[in-house]
Tab-separated table of C-alpha atoms in Angstrom:
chain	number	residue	atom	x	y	z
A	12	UNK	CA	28.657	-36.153	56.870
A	13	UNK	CA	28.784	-32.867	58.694
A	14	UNK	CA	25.708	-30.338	58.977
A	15	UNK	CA	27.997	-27.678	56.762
A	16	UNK	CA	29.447	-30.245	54.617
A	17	UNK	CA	25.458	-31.181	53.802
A	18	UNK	CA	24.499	-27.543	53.311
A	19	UNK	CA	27.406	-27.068	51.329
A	20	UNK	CA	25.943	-30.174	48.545
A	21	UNK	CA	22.537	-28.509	48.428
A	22	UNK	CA	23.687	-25.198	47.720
A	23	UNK	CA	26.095	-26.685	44.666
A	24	UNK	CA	22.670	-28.822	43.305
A	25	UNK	CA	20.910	-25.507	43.222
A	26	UNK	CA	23.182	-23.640	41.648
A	27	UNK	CA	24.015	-26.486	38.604
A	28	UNK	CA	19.913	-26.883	38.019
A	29	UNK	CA	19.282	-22.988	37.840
A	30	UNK	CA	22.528	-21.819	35.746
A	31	UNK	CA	23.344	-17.851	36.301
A	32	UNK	CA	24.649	-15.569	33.813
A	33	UNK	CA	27.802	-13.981	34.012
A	34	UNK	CA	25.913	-10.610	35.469
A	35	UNK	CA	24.702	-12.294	38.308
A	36	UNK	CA	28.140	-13.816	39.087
A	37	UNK	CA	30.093	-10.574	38.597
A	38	UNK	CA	27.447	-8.699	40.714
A	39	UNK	CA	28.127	-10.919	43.833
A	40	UNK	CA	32.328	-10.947	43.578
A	41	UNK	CA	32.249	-10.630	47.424
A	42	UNK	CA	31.304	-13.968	47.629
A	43	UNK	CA	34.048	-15.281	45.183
A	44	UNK	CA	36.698	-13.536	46.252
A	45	UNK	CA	35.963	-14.509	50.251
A	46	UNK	CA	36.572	-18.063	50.776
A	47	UNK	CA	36.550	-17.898	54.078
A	48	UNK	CA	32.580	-16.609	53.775
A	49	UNK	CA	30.171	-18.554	56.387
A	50	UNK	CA	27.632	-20.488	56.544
A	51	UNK	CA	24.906	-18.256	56.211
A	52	UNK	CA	26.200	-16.289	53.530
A	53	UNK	CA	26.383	-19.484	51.503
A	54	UNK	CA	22.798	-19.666	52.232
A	55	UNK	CA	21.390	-16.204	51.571
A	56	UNK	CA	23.825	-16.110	48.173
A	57	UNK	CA	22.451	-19.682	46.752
A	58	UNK	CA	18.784	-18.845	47.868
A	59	UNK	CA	19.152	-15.067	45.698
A	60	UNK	CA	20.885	-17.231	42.901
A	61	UNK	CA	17.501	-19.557	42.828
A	62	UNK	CA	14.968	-16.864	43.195
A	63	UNK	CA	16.920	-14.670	40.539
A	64	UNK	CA	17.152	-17.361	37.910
A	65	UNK	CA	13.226	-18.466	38.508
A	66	UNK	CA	12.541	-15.030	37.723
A	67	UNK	CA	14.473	-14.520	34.963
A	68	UNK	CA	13.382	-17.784	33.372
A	69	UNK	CA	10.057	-16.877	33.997
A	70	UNK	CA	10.072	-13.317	32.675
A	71	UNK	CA	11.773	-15.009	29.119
A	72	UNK	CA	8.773	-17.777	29.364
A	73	UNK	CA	6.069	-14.984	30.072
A	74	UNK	CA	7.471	-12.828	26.946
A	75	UNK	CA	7.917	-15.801	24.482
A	76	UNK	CA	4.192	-16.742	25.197
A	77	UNK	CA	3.504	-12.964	24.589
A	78	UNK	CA	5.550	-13.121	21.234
A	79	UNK	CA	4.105	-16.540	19.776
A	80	UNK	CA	0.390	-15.024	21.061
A	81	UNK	CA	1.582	-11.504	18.703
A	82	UNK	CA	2.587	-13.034	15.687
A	83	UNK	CA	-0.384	-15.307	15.860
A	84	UNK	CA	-2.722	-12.805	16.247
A	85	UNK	CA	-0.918	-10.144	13.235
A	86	UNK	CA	-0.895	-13.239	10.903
A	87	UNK	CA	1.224	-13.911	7.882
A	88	UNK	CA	-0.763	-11.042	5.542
A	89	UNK	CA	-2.313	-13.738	3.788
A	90	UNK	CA	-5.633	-12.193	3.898
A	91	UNK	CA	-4.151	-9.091	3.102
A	92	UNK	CA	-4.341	-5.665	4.159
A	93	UNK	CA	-5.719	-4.358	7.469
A	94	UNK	CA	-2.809	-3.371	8.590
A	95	UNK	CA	0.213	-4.951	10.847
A	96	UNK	CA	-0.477	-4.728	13.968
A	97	UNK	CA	1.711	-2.992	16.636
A	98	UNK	CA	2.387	-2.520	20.134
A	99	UNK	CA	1.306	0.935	20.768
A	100	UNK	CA	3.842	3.519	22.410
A	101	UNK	CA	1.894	6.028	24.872
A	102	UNK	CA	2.080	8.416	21.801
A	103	UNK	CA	0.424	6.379	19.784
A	104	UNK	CA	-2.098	5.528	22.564
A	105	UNK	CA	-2.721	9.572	23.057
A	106	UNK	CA	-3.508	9.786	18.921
A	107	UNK	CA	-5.908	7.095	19.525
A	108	UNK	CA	-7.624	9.095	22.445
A	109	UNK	CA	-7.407	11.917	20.161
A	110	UNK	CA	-8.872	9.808	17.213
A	111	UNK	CA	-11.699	8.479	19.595
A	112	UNK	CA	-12.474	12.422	20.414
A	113	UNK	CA	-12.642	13.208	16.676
A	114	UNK	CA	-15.058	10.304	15.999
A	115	UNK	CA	-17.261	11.663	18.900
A	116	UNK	CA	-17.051	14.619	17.856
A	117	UNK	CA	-17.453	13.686	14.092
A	118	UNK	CA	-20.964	11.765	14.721
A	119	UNK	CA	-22.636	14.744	16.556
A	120	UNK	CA	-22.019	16.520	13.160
A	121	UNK	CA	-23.754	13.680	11.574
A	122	UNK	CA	-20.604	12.387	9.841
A	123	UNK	CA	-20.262	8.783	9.314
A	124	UNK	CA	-16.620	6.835	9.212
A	125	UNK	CA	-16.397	3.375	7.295
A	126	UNK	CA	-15.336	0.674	10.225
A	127	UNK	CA	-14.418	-3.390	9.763
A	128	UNK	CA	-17.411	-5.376	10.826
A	129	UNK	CA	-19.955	-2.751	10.418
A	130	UNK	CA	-23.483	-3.956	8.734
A	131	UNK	CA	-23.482	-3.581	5.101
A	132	UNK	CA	-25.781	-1.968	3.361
A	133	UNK	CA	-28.500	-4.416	2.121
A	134	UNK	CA	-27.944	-6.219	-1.356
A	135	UNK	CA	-26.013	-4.921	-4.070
A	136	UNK	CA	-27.480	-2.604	-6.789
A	137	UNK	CA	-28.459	-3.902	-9.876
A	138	UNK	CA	-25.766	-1.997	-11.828
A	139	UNK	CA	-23.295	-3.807	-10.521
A	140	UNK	CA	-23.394	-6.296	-13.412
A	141	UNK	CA	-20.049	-7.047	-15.378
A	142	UNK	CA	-18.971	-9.916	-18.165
A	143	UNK	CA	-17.425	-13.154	-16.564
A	144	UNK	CA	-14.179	-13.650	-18.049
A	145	UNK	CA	-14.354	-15.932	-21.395
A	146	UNK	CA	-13.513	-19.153	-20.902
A	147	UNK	CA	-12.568	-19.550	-24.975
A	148	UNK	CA	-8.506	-20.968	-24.931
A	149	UNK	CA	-8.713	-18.790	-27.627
A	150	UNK	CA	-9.912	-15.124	-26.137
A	151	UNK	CA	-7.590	-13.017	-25.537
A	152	UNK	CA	-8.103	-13.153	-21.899
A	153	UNK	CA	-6.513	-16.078	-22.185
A	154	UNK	CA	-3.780	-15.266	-24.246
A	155	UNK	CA	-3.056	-12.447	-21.904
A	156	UNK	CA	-3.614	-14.800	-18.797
A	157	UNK	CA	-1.136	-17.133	-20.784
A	158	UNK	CA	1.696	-14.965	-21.095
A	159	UNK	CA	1.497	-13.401	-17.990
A	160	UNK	CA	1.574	-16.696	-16.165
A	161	UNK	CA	4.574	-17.872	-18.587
A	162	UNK	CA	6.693	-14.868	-17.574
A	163	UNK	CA	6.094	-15.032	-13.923
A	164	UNK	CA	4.477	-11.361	-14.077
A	165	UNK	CA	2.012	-10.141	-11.506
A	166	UNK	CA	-1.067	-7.801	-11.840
A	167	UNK	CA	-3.445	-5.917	-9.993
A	168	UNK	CA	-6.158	-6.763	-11.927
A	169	UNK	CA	-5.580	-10.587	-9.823
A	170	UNK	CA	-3.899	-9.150	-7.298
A	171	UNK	CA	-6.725	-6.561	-5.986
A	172	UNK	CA	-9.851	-8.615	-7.449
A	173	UNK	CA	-10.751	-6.265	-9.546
A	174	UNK	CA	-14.678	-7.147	-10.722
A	175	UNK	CA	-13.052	-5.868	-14.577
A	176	UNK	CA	-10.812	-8.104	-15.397
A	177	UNK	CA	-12.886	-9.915	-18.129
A	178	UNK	CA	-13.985	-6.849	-19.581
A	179	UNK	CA	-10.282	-5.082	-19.694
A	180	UNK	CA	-8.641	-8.090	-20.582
A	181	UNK	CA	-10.189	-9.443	-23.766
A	182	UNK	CA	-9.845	-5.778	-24.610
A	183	UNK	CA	-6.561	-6.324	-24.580
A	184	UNK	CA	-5.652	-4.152	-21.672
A	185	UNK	CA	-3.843	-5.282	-18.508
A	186	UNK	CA	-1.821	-3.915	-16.056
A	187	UNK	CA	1.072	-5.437	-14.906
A	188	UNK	CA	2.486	-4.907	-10.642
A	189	UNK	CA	6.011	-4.582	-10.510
A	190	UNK	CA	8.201	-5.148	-7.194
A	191	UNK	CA	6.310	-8.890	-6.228
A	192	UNK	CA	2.902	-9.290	-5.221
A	193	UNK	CA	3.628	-8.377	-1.453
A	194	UNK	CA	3.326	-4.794	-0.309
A	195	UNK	CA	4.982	-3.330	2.872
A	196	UNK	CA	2.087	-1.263	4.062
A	197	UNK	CA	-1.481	-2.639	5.309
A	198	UNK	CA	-4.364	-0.014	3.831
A	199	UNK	CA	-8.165	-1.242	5.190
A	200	UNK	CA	-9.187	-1.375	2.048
A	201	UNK	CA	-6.898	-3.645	-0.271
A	202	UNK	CA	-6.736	-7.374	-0.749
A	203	UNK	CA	-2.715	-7.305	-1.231
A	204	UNK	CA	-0.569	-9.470	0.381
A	205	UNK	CA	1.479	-7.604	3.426
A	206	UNK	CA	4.591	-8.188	4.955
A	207	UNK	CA	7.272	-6.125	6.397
A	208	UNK	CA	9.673	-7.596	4.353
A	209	UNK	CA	8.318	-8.779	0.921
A	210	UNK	CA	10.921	-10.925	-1.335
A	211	UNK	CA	13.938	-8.971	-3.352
A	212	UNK	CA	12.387	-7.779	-6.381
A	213	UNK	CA	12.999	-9.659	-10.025
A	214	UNK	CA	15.525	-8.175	-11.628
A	215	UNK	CA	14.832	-9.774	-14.956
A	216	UNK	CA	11.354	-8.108	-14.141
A	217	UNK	CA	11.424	-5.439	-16.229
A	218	UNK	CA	12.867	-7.093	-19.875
A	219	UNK	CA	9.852	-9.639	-18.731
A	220	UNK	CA	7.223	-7.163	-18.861
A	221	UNK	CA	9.046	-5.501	-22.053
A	222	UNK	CA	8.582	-8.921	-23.689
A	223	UNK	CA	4.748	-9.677	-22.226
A	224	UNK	CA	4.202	-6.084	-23.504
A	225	UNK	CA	5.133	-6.657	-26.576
A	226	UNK	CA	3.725	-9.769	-27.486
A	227	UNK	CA	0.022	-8.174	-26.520
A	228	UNK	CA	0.422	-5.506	-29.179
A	229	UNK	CA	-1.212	-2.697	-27.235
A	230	UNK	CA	-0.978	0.958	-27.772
A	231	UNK	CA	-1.427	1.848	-24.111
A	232	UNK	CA	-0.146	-0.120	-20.766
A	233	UNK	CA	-0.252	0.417	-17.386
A	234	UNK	CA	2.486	-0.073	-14.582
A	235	UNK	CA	1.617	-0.295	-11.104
A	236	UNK	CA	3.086	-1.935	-7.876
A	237	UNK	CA	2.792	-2.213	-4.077
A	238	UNK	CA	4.503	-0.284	-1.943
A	239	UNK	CA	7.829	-1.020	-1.447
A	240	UNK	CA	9.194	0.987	1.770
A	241	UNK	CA	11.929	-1.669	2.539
A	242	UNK	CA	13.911	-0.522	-1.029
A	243	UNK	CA	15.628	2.760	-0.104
A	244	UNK	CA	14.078	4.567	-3.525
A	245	UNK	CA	11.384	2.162	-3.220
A	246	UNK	CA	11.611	0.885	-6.285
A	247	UNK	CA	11.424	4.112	-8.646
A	248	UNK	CA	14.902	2.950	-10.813
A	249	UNK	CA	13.109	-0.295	-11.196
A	250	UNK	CA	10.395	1.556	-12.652
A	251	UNK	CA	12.453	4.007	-14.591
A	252	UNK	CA	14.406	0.636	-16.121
A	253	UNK	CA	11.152	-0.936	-17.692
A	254	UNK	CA	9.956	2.160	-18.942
A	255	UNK	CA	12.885	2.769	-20.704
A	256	UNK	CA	12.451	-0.863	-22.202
A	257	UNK	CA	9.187	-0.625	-23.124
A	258	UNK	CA	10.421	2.914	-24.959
A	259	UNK	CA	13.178	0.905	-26.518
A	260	UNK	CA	10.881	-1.940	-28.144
A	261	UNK	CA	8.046	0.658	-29.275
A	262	UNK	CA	8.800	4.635	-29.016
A	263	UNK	CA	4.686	4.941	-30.007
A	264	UNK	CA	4.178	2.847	-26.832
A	265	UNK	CA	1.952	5.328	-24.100
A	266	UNK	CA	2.735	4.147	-20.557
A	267	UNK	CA	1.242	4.765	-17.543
A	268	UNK	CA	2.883	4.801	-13.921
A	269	UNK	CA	0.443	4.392	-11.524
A	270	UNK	CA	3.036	4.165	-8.257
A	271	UNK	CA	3.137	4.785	-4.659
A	272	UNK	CA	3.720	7.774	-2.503
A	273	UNK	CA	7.774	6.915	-2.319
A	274	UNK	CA	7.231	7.985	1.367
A	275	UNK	CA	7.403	11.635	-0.099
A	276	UNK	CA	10.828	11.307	-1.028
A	277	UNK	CA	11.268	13.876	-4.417
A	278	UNK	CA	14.199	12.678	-5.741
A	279	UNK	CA	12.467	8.724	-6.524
A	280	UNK	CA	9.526	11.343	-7.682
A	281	UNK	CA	12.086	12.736	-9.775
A	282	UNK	CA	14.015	9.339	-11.089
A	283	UNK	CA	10.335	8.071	-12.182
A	284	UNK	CA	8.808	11.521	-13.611
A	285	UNK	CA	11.853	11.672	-15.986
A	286	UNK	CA	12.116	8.476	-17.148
A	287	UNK	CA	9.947	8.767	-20.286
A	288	UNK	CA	6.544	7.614	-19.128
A	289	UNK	CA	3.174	9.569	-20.404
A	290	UNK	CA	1.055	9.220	-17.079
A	291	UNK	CA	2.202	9.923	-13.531
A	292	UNK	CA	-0.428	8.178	-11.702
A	293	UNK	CA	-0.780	8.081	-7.771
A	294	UNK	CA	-4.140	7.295	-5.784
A	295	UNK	CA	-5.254	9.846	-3.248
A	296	UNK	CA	-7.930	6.775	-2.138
A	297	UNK	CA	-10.214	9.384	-0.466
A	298	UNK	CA	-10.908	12.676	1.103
A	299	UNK	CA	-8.820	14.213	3.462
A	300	UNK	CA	-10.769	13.198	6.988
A	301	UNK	CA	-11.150	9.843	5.962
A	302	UNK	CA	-7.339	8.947	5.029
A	303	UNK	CA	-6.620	8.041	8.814
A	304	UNK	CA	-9.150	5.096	8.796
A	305	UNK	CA	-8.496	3.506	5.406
A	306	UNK	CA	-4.748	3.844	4.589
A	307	UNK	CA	-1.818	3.054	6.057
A	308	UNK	CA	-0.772	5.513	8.699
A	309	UNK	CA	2.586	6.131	6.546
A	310	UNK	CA	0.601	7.505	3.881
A	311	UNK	CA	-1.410	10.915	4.442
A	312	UNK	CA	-3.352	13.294	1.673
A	313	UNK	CA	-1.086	15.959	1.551
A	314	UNK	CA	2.015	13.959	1.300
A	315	UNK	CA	0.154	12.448	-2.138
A	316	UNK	CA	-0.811	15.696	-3.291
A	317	UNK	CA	2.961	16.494	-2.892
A	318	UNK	CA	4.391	14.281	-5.257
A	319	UNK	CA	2.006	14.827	-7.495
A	320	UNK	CA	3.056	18.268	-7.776
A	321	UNK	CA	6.484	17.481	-7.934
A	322	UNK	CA	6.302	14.887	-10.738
A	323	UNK	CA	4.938	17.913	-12.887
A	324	UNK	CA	7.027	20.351	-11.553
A	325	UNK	CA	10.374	17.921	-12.560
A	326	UNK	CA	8.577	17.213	-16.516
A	327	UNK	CA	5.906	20.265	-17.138
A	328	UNK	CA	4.434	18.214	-20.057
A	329	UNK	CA	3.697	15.228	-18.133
A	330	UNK	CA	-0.030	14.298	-17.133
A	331	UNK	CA	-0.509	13.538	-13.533
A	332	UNK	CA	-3.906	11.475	-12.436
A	333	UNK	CA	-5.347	10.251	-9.270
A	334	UNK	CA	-8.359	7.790	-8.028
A	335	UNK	CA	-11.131	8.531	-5.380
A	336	UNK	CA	-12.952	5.667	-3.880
A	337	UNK	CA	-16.889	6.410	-3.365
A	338	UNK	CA	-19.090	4.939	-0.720
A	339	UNK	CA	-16.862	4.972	2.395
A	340	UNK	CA	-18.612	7.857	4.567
A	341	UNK	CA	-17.547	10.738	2.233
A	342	UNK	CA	-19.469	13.935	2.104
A	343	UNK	CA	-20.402	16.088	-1.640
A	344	UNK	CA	-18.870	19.135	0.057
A	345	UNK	CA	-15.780	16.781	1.035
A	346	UNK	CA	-14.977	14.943	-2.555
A	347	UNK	CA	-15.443	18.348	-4.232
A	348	UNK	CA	-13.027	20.028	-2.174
A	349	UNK	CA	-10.911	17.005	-3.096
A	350	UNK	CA	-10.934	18.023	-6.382
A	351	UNK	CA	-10.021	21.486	-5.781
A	352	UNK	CA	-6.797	20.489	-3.667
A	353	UNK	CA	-6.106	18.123	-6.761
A	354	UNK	CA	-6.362	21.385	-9.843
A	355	UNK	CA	-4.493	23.596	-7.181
A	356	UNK	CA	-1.545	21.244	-8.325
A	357	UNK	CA	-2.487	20.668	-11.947
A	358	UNK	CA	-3.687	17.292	-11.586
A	359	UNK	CA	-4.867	16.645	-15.594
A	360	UNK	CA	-7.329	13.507	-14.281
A	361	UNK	CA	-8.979	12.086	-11.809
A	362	UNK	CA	-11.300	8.855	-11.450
A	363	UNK	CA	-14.134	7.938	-9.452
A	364	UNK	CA	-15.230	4.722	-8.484
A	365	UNK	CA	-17.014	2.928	-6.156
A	366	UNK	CA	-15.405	0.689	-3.048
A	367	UNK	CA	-16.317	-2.912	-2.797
A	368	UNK	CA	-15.055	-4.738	0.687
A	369	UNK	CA	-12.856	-7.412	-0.561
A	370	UNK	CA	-13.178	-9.913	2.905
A	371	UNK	CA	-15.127	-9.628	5.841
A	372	UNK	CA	-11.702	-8.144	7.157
A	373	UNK	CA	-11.744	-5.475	5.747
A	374	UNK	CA	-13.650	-2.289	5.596
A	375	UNK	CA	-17.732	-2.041	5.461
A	376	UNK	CA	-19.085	-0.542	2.526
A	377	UNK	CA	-20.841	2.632	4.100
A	378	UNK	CA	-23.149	3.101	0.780
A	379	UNK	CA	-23.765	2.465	-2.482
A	380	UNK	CA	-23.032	5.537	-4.542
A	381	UNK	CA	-25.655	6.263	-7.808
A	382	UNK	CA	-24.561	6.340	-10.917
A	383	UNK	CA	-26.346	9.508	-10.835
A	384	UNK	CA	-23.775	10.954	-8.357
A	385	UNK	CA	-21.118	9.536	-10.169
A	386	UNK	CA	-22.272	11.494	-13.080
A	387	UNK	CA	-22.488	14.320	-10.632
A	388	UNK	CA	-19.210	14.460	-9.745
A	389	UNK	CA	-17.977	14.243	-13.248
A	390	UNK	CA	-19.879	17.349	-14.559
A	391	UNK	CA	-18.170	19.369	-11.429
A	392	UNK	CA	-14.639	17.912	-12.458
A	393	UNK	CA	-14.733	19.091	-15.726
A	394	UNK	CA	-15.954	22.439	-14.461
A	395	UNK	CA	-13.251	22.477	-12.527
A	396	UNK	CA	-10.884	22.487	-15.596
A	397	UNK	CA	-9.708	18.276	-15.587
A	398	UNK	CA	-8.604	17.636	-18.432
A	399	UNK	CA	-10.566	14.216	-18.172
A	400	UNK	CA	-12.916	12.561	-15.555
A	401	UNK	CA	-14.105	9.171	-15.607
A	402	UNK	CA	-16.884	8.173	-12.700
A	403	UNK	CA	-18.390	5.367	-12.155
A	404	UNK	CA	-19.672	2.270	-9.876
A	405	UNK	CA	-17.109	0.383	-11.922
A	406	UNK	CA	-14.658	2.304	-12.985
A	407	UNK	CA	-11.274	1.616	-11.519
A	408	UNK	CA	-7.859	3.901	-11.719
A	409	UNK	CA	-6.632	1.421	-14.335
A	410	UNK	CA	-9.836	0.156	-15.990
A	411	UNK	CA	-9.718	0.123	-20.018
A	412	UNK	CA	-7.124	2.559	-19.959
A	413	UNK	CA	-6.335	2.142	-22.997
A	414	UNK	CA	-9.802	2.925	-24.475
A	415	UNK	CA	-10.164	5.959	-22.347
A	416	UNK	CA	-9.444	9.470	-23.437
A	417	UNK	CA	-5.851	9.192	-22.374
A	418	UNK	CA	-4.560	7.577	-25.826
A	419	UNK	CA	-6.553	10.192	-27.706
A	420	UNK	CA	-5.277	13.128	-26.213
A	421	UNK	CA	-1.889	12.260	-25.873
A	422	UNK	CA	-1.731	10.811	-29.650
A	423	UNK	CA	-3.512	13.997	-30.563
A	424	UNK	CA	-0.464	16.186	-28.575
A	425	UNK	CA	1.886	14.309	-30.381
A	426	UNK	CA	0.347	15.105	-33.455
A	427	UNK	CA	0.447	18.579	-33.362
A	428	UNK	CA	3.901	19.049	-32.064
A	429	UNK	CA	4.845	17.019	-34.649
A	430	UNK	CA	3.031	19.079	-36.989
A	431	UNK	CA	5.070	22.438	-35.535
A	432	UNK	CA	7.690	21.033	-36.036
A	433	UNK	CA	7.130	20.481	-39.841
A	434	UNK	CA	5.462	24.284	-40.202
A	435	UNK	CA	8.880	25.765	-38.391
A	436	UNK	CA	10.890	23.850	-41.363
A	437	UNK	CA	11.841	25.972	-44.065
A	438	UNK	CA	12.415	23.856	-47.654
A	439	UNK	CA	15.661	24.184	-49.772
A	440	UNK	CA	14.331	25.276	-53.139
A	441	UNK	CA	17.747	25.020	-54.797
């Protein structure tokens, strides 16, 4: 065997162990095209082939190590919230600069920022005390518990670990999450399950939660769900169809929306404020220089403000409320002039409450508000012209809704139209 006839075998071997794609064939069609090409060509051609495909095979090793090493350090939102992490753009990584300069410049003012990890503040007050739930099969805890689990129906009271659910359920109030148990965004503060794409919603979902509903016997029930930004109206007709159920199977029924932002988008305002409900409900979390660091950067204060203001501007008579979380760095100048941006849309209630880190993942509990502050706060909402405020360690945006002033004002509005309507009758007296 010649020298060339050798050369000639080793340069076929490399090329069958390192197979090239058809760019790197079509980029050398000199070589196919010649065959009269010599020796050394052969050469530099098969020793480019090799070096290419070890570098491409290396780059694709490199980035699936990088890939398996990302999802493994996002997680599957198990834990919930926190977030999904992301590979920052240089945009992103000049807000963050930008953030970092605000914090600085935030802590020589002496304000304070809640952060994951930080040291808690030591023990937990002594009015933190609620009922465990009953453990009687016949409470109606249980019955609710019961029915809920036999229909496949979701709340946040599980969902979010609220520290009320004994309390609000043998009271016979629950509210039920629509859209799954999985929400799209990742706020610091919530114990919700996240994924960027959560399971199709039920669409027996709503006649199930007209049936639960109506097997509890309640005068008052609250809707709520996660955020769904992967349904185009995210989820307001779903919304719109069970209130319109629950309408159906008792008109005296109050119901209470409490729903996302919709990403801003007024027309899903719109589908959901006209649908019949008696509460637009959507959760402002906290005061406008905290929102970066606790929600989800696709929400933001104003855009909540917005739709609260639209869902009144769409249906005049409806009630509009929002929830404040206490004890995350907020200033008294700050959640008053919360309250202010809130009336300067005609937001009929608001609730205060104070934030309780769900996992070591998730936000630090900055302080432990006083129930004397709470009360604080209250007596300056109601100055402010609210038409209700509840505030409290405990109290949550849903808790014992049904027991709060909500059912006696709106039963009471009802009453009186009803009774204008009877004065504005004129009898035959034929």
């Amino acid at each position: 065997m010649s020298l060339l006839q050798l050369q000639i075998l080793v340069t076929v071997a490399i090329v069958q162990s390192f197979p090239i794609s058809q760019q790197q064939i079509v980029s050398r069609p000199a070589f196919l095209a010649n065959n009269h090409c010599n020796n050394i060509s052969r050469q530099r051609w098969a020793s480019s082939a090799l070096f290419s495909s070890v570098e491409e095979s290396t780059k694709q090793s490199t980035a699936s190590a990088e890939s398996e090493k990302y999802v493994i350090a996002r997680g599957d939102g198990s834990s919930g919230g926190g977030g999904v992490p992301m590979k920052k753009s240089k945009q992103q990584q000049q807000q963050q600069q930008q953030q970092q300069q605000q914090e600085d410049k935030e802590e020589e003012d002496g304000l304070v920022r809640p952060k994951v990890g930080a040291p808690m503040p030591n023990g937990r007050p002594s009015w933190f005390r609620v009922p465990a739930p009953s453990a009687d099969e016949k409470s109606r805890y249980q019955a609710v518990k019961e029915s809920l689990s036999n229909l496949s129906l979701n709340t946040v009271c599980e969902e979010a670990q609220c520290p009320n659910i004994g309390e609000c359920w043998n009271g016979g109030t629950g509210t039920i999450m629509l859209l799954g148990d999985t929400c799209t965004r990742g706020c610091m503060f919530c114990a919700v399950k996240t994924d960027r794409k959560p399971p199709e919603p039920d669409p027996f979902e709503p006649f199930k939660t007209a049936e639960a509903v109506t097997k509890w016997g309640v005068d008052y029930i609250v809707l709520t769900s996660v955020d769904r930004d992967d349904i185009p109206d995210g989820g307001s007709q779903h919304f719109a169809t069970t209130v319109d159920l629950l309408k159906h199977a008792n008109p005296s029924l109050l119901v209470e929306c409490l729903v996302s932002d919709f990403q801003g988008d007024t027309t899903s305002v719109a589908t959901l404020a006209t649908s019949g409900l008696d509460v637009y409900a959507h959760n402002v979390e906290t005061v406008e220089r905290l929102q970066p660091y606790i929600r989800d950067a696709r929400a933001s204060y104003w855009q909540s403000i917005g739709t609260l203001e639209h869902a009144k501007k769409v249906q005049p008579g409806l009630y509009t409320k929002t929830s404040v979380m206490l004890g995350l760095g907020e200033t008294d100048e700050e959640v008053i002039q919360t309250m202010k941006d809130l009336r300067s849309v005609d937001v009929d209630v608001v609730t205060f409450g104070q934030y309780l880190r769900p996992t070591e993942n998730h936000l630090s509990v900055v302080e432990y508000v006083t129930p004397e502050k709470f009360e604080y706060f209250k007596k300056v909402g109601e100055e402010l012209g609210f038409k209700y405020v509840a505030s409290g360690p405990l109290v949550r945006s849903s808790f014992k809704a049904g027991e709060f002033y909500l059912t006696h004002m709106l039963k009471k509005e009802r009453e009186e139209k009803e009774g204008e309507g009877k004065t504005g009758v004129v009898e035959d007296s034929s």
